Coordinates of C-alpha atoms in Angstrom, one line a residue:
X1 CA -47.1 -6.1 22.9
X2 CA -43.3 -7.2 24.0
X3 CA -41.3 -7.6 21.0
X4 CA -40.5 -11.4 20.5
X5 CA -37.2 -12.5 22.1
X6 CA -36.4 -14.2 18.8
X7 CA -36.6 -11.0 16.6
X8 CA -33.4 -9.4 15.9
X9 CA -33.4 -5.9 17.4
X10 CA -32.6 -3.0 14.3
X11 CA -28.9 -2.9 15.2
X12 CA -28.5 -6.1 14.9
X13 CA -30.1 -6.5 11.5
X14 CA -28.2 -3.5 10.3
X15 CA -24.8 -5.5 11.4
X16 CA -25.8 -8.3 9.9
X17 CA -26.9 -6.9 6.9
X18 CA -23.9 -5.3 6.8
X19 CA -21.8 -8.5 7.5
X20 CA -24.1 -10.3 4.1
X21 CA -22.9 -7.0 2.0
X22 CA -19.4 -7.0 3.1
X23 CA -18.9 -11.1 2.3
X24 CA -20.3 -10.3 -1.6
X25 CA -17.9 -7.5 -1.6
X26 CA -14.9 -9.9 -0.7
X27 CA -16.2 -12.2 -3.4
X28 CA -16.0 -12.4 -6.7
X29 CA -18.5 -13.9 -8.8
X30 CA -17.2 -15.2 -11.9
X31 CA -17.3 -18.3 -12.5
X32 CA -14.8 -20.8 -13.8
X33 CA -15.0 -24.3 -15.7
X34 CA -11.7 -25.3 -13.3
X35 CA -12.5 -28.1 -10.4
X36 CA -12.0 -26.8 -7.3
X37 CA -8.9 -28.2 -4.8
X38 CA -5.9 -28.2 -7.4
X39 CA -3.1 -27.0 -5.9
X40 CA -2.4 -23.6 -6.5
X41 CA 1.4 -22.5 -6.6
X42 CA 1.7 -19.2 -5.3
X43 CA 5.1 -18.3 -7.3
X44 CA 3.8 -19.7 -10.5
X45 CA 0.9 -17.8 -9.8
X46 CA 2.8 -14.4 -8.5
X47 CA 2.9 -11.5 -10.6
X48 CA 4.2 -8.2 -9.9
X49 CA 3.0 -5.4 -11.8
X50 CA 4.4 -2.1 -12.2
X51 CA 2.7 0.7 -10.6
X52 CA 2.0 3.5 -13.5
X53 CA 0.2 6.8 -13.9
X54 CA -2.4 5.1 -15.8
X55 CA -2.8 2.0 -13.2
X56 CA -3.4 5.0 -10.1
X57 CA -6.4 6.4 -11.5
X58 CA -7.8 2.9 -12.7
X59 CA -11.3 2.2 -11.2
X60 CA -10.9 0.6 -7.6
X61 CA -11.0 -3.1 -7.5
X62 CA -11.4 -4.9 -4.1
X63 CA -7.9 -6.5 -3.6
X64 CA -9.0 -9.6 -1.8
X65 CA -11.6 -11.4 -3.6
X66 CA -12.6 -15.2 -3.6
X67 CA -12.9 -16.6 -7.5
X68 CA -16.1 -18.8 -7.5
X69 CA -16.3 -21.9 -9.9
X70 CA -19.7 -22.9 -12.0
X71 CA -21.3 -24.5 -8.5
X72 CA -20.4 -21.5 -6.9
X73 CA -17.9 -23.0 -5.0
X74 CA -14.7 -21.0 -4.0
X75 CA -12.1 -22.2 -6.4
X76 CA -9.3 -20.2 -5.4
X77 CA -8.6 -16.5 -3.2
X78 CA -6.3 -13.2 -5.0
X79 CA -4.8 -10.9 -3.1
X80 CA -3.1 -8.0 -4.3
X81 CA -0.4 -6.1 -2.0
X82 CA 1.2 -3.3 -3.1
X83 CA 4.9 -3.5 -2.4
X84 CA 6.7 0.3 -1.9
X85 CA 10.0 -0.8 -3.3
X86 CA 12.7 1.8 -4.1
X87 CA 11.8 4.1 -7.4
X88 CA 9.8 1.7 -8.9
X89 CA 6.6 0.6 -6.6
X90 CA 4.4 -2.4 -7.9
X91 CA 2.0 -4.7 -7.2
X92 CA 2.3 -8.0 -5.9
X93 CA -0.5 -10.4 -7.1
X94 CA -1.1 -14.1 -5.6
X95 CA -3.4 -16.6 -5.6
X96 CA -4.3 -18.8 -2.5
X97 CA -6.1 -22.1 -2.4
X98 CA -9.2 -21.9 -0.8
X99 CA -9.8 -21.7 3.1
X100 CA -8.0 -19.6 5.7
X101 CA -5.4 -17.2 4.6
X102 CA -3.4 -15.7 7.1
X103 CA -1.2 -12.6 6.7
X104 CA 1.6 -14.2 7.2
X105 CA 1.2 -16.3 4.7
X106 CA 1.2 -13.3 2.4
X107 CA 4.0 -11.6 3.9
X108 CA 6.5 -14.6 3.5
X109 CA 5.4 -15.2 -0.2
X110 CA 6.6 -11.0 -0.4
X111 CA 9.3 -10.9 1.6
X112 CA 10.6 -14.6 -0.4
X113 CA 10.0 -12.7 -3.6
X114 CA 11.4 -9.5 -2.1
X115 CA 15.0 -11.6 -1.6
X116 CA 14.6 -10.8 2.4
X117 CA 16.4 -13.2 4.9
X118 CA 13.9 -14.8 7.5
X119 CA 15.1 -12.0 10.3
X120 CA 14.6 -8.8 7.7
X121 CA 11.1 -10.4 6.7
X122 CA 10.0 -9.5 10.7
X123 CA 11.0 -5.4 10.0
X124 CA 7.9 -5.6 7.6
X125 CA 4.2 -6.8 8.3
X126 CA 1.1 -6.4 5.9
X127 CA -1.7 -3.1 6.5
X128 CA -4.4 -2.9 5.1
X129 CA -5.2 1.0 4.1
X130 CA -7.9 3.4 3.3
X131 CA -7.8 7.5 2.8
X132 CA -9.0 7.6 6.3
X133 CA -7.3 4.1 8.6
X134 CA -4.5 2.0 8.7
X135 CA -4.3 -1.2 10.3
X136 CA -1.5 -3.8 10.5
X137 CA -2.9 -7.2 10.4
X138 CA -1.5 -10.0 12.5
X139 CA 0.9 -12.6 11.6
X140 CA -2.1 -15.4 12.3
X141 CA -4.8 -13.0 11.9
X142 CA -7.3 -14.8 8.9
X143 CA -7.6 -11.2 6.5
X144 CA -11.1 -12.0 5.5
X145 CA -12.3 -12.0 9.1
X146 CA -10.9 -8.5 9.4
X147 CA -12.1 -7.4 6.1
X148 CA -15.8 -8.7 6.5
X149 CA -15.7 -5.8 9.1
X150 CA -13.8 -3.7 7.6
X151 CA -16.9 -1.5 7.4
X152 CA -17.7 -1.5 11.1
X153 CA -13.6 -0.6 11.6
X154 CA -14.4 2.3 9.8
X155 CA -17.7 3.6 11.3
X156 CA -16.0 2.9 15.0
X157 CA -12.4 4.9 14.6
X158 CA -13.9 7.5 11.9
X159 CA -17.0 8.1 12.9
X160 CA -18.1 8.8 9.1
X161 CA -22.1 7.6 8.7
X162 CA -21.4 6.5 4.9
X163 CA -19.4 3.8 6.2
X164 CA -22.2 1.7 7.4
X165 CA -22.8 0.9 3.6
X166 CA -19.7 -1.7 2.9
X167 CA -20.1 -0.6 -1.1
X168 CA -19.6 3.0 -0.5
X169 CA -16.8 4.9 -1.9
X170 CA -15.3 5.4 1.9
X171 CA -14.9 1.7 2.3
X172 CA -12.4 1.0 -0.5
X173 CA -9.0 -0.1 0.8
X174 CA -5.7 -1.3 -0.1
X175 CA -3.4 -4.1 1.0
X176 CA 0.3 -2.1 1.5
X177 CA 3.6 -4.4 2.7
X178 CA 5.3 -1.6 4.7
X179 CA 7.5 -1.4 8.0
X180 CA 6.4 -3.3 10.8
X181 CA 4.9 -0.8 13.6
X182 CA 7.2 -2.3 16.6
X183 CA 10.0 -2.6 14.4
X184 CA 12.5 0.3 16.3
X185 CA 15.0 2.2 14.8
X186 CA 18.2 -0.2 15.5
X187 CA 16.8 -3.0 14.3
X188 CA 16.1 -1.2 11.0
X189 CA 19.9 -0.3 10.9
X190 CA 20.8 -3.2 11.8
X191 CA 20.1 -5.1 8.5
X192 CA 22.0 -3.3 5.5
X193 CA 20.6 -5.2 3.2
X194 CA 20.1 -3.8 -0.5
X195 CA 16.1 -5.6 -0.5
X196 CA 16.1 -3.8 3.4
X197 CA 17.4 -0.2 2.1
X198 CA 15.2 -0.4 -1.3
X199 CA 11.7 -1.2 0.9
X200 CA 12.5 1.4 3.8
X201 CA 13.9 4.1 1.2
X202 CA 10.5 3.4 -0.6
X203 CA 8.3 4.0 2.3
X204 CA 10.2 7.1 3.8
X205 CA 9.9 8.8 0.1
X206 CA 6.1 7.8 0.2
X207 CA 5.5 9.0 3.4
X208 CA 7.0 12.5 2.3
X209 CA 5.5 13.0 -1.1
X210 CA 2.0 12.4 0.4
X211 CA 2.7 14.4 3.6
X212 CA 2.0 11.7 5.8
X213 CA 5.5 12.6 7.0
X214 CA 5.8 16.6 7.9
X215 CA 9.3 18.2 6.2
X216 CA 10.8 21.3 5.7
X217 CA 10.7 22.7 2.7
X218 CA 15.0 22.3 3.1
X219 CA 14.1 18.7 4.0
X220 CA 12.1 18.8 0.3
X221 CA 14.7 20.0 -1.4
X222 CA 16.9 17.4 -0.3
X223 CA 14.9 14.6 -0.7
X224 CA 14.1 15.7 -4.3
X225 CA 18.1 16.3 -5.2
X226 CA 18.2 12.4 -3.7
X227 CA 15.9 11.1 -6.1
X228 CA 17.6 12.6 -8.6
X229 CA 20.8 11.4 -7.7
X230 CA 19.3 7.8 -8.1
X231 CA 18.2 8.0 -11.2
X232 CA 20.3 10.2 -13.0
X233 CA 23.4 9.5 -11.3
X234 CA 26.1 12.5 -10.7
X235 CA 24.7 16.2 -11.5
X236 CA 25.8 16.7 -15.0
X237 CA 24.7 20.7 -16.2
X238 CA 24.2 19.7 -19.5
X239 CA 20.9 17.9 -18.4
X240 CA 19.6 20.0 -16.1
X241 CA 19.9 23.6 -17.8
X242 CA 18.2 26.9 -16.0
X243 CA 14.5 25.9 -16.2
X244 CA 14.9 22.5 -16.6
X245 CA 13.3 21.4 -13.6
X246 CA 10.3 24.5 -14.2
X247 CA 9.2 23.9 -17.7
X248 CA 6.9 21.0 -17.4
X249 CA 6.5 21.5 -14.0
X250 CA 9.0 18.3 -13.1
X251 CA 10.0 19.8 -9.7
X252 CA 6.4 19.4 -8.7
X253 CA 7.1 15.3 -9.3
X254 CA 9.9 15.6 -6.5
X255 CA 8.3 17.4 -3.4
X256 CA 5.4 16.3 -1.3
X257 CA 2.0 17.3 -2.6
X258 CA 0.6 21.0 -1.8
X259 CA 4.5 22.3 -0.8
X260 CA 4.7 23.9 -4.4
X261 CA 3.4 27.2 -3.3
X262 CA 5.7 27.7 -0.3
X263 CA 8.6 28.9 -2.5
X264 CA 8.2 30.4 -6.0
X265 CA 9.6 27.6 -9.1
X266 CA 13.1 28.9 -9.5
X267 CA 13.8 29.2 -5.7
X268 CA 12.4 25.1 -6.2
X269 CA 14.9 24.6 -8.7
X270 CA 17.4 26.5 -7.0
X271 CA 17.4 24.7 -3.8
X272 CA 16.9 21.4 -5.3
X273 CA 19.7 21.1 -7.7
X274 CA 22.0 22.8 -5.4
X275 CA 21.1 20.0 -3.0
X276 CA 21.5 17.8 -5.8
X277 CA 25.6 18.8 -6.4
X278 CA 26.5 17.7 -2.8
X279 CA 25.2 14.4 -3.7
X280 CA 28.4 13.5 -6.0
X281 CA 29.9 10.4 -6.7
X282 CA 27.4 8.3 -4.2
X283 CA 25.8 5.1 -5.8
X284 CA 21.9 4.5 -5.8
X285 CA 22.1 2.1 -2.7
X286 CA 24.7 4.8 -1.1
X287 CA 21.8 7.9 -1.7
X288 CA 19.0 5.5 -0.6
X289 CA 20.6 4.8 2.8
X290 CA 21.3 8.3 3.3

């Protein structure tokens, strides 16, 4: 017997199964004694929090949830974004009233906090990030109609099975306020800013460290001898002794991840801190925009 034309074929219960998981995902179930529709001040309710060793291996948390009220109502939306600002990366937290939220939204409440001008605020757009995708959301693009996808993104550009299950591991994301894709290379230049410098500098030293950016082990070296010339200030040999950089393995803090074994520890500290002499009498801004 024909199957009924009413009866939703397999595939399309799957996606709409996985539609149903994804929304209680995205939401957040505790419940609140507040009435739902008070204005909700996104600076009062802004928080940035510093971005720690202990906070990076945290259990994951979904960063976009909708906060329900005792009727199971939406009372209000959070969103955390985490901001890649100079040395010191951190997390910007909001709260949204309830309905459509828009990236744009998000990005001006960063970029406002962020002390960007209105024409620096368009060199940086919002992504949303996994160990395996990256997307850039746009400016009118409403994030939870992404993100209740999210899933299917995954299963169509990474072809990995497990992603058909919105609670597995392979799903879990982050929301990262990073350099706009088109943004080219003389616009960036163009605005000097220190907030402009601070952001860029922040997402170039990323990008190294983790290896999404390919260097040298020279170009390691260098970049290492820079962050030490930030946060130190001018090479001064009575803090950074022979072996300084070796005992606790420091010089490992400083170069992208799995570059360690191409040179033995004291060639590391060699190269870094010879580096980090031609660095004298710059300023942090000055090393950042080098």
């Amino acid at each position: 017997m024909a199957e009924p034309k009413w009866k939703r074929s397999n595939t399309l219960s799957r996606v709409m199964d996985g539609i149903s998981k994804s929304r209680e995902v995205l939401t957040n179930t505790a419940e609140t004694s507040q009435k739902q529709g008070v204005t909700i001040d996104r600076f009062k309710s802004a928080a940035d929090t510093p971005v720690n060793q202990a906070s990076q291996t945290t259990q994951w948390r979904p960063p976009l949830q909708r906060h329900l009220n005792a009727k199971r109502e939406v009372q209000f939306i959070s969103i955390r974004v985490r901001v890649l600002n100079g040395d010191a990366e951190h997390d910007f937290q909001a709260r949204f009233e309830p309905g459509n939220l828009q990236a744009e939204v998000v990005t001006e409440a960063i970029s406002e906090k962020e002390g960007l001008s209105s024409q620096e605020a368009n060199l940086f757009g919002l992504w949303v990030v996994s160990k395996d995708l990256e997307l850039q959301l746009r400016p009118k693009q409403d994030i939870f109609a992404l993100m209740i996808f999210w899933n299917r993104w995954m299963m169509k550009y990474t072809h990995f099975p497990e992603a058909d299950n919105p609670s597995h591991p392979i799903n879990r994301h982050w929301f990262i306020y990073r350099r706009e894709a088109a943004a080219s290379l003389v616009e960036e230049t163009g605005h000097p800013s220190d907030p402009v410098i601070r952001l860029l500098y922040g997402e170039a030293k990323r990008n190294v460290l983790t290896r999404r950016w390919i260097c040298t082990p020279a170009d390691a070296a260098a970049l290492a001898a820079i962050q030490l010339q930030i946060i130190y200030g001018d090479f001064n040999e009575g803090k950074f002794p022979p072996g300084s950089l070796i005992n606790d393995d420091r010089y490992e803090q400083l170069i992208p991840v799995r570059m360690p074994e191409k040179m033995k520890p004291v060639q590391w500290e060699e190269a870094i801190l010879k580096s980090y002499k031609q660095w004298q009498g710059l300023d942090s801004r000055e090393a950042r925009n080098t």
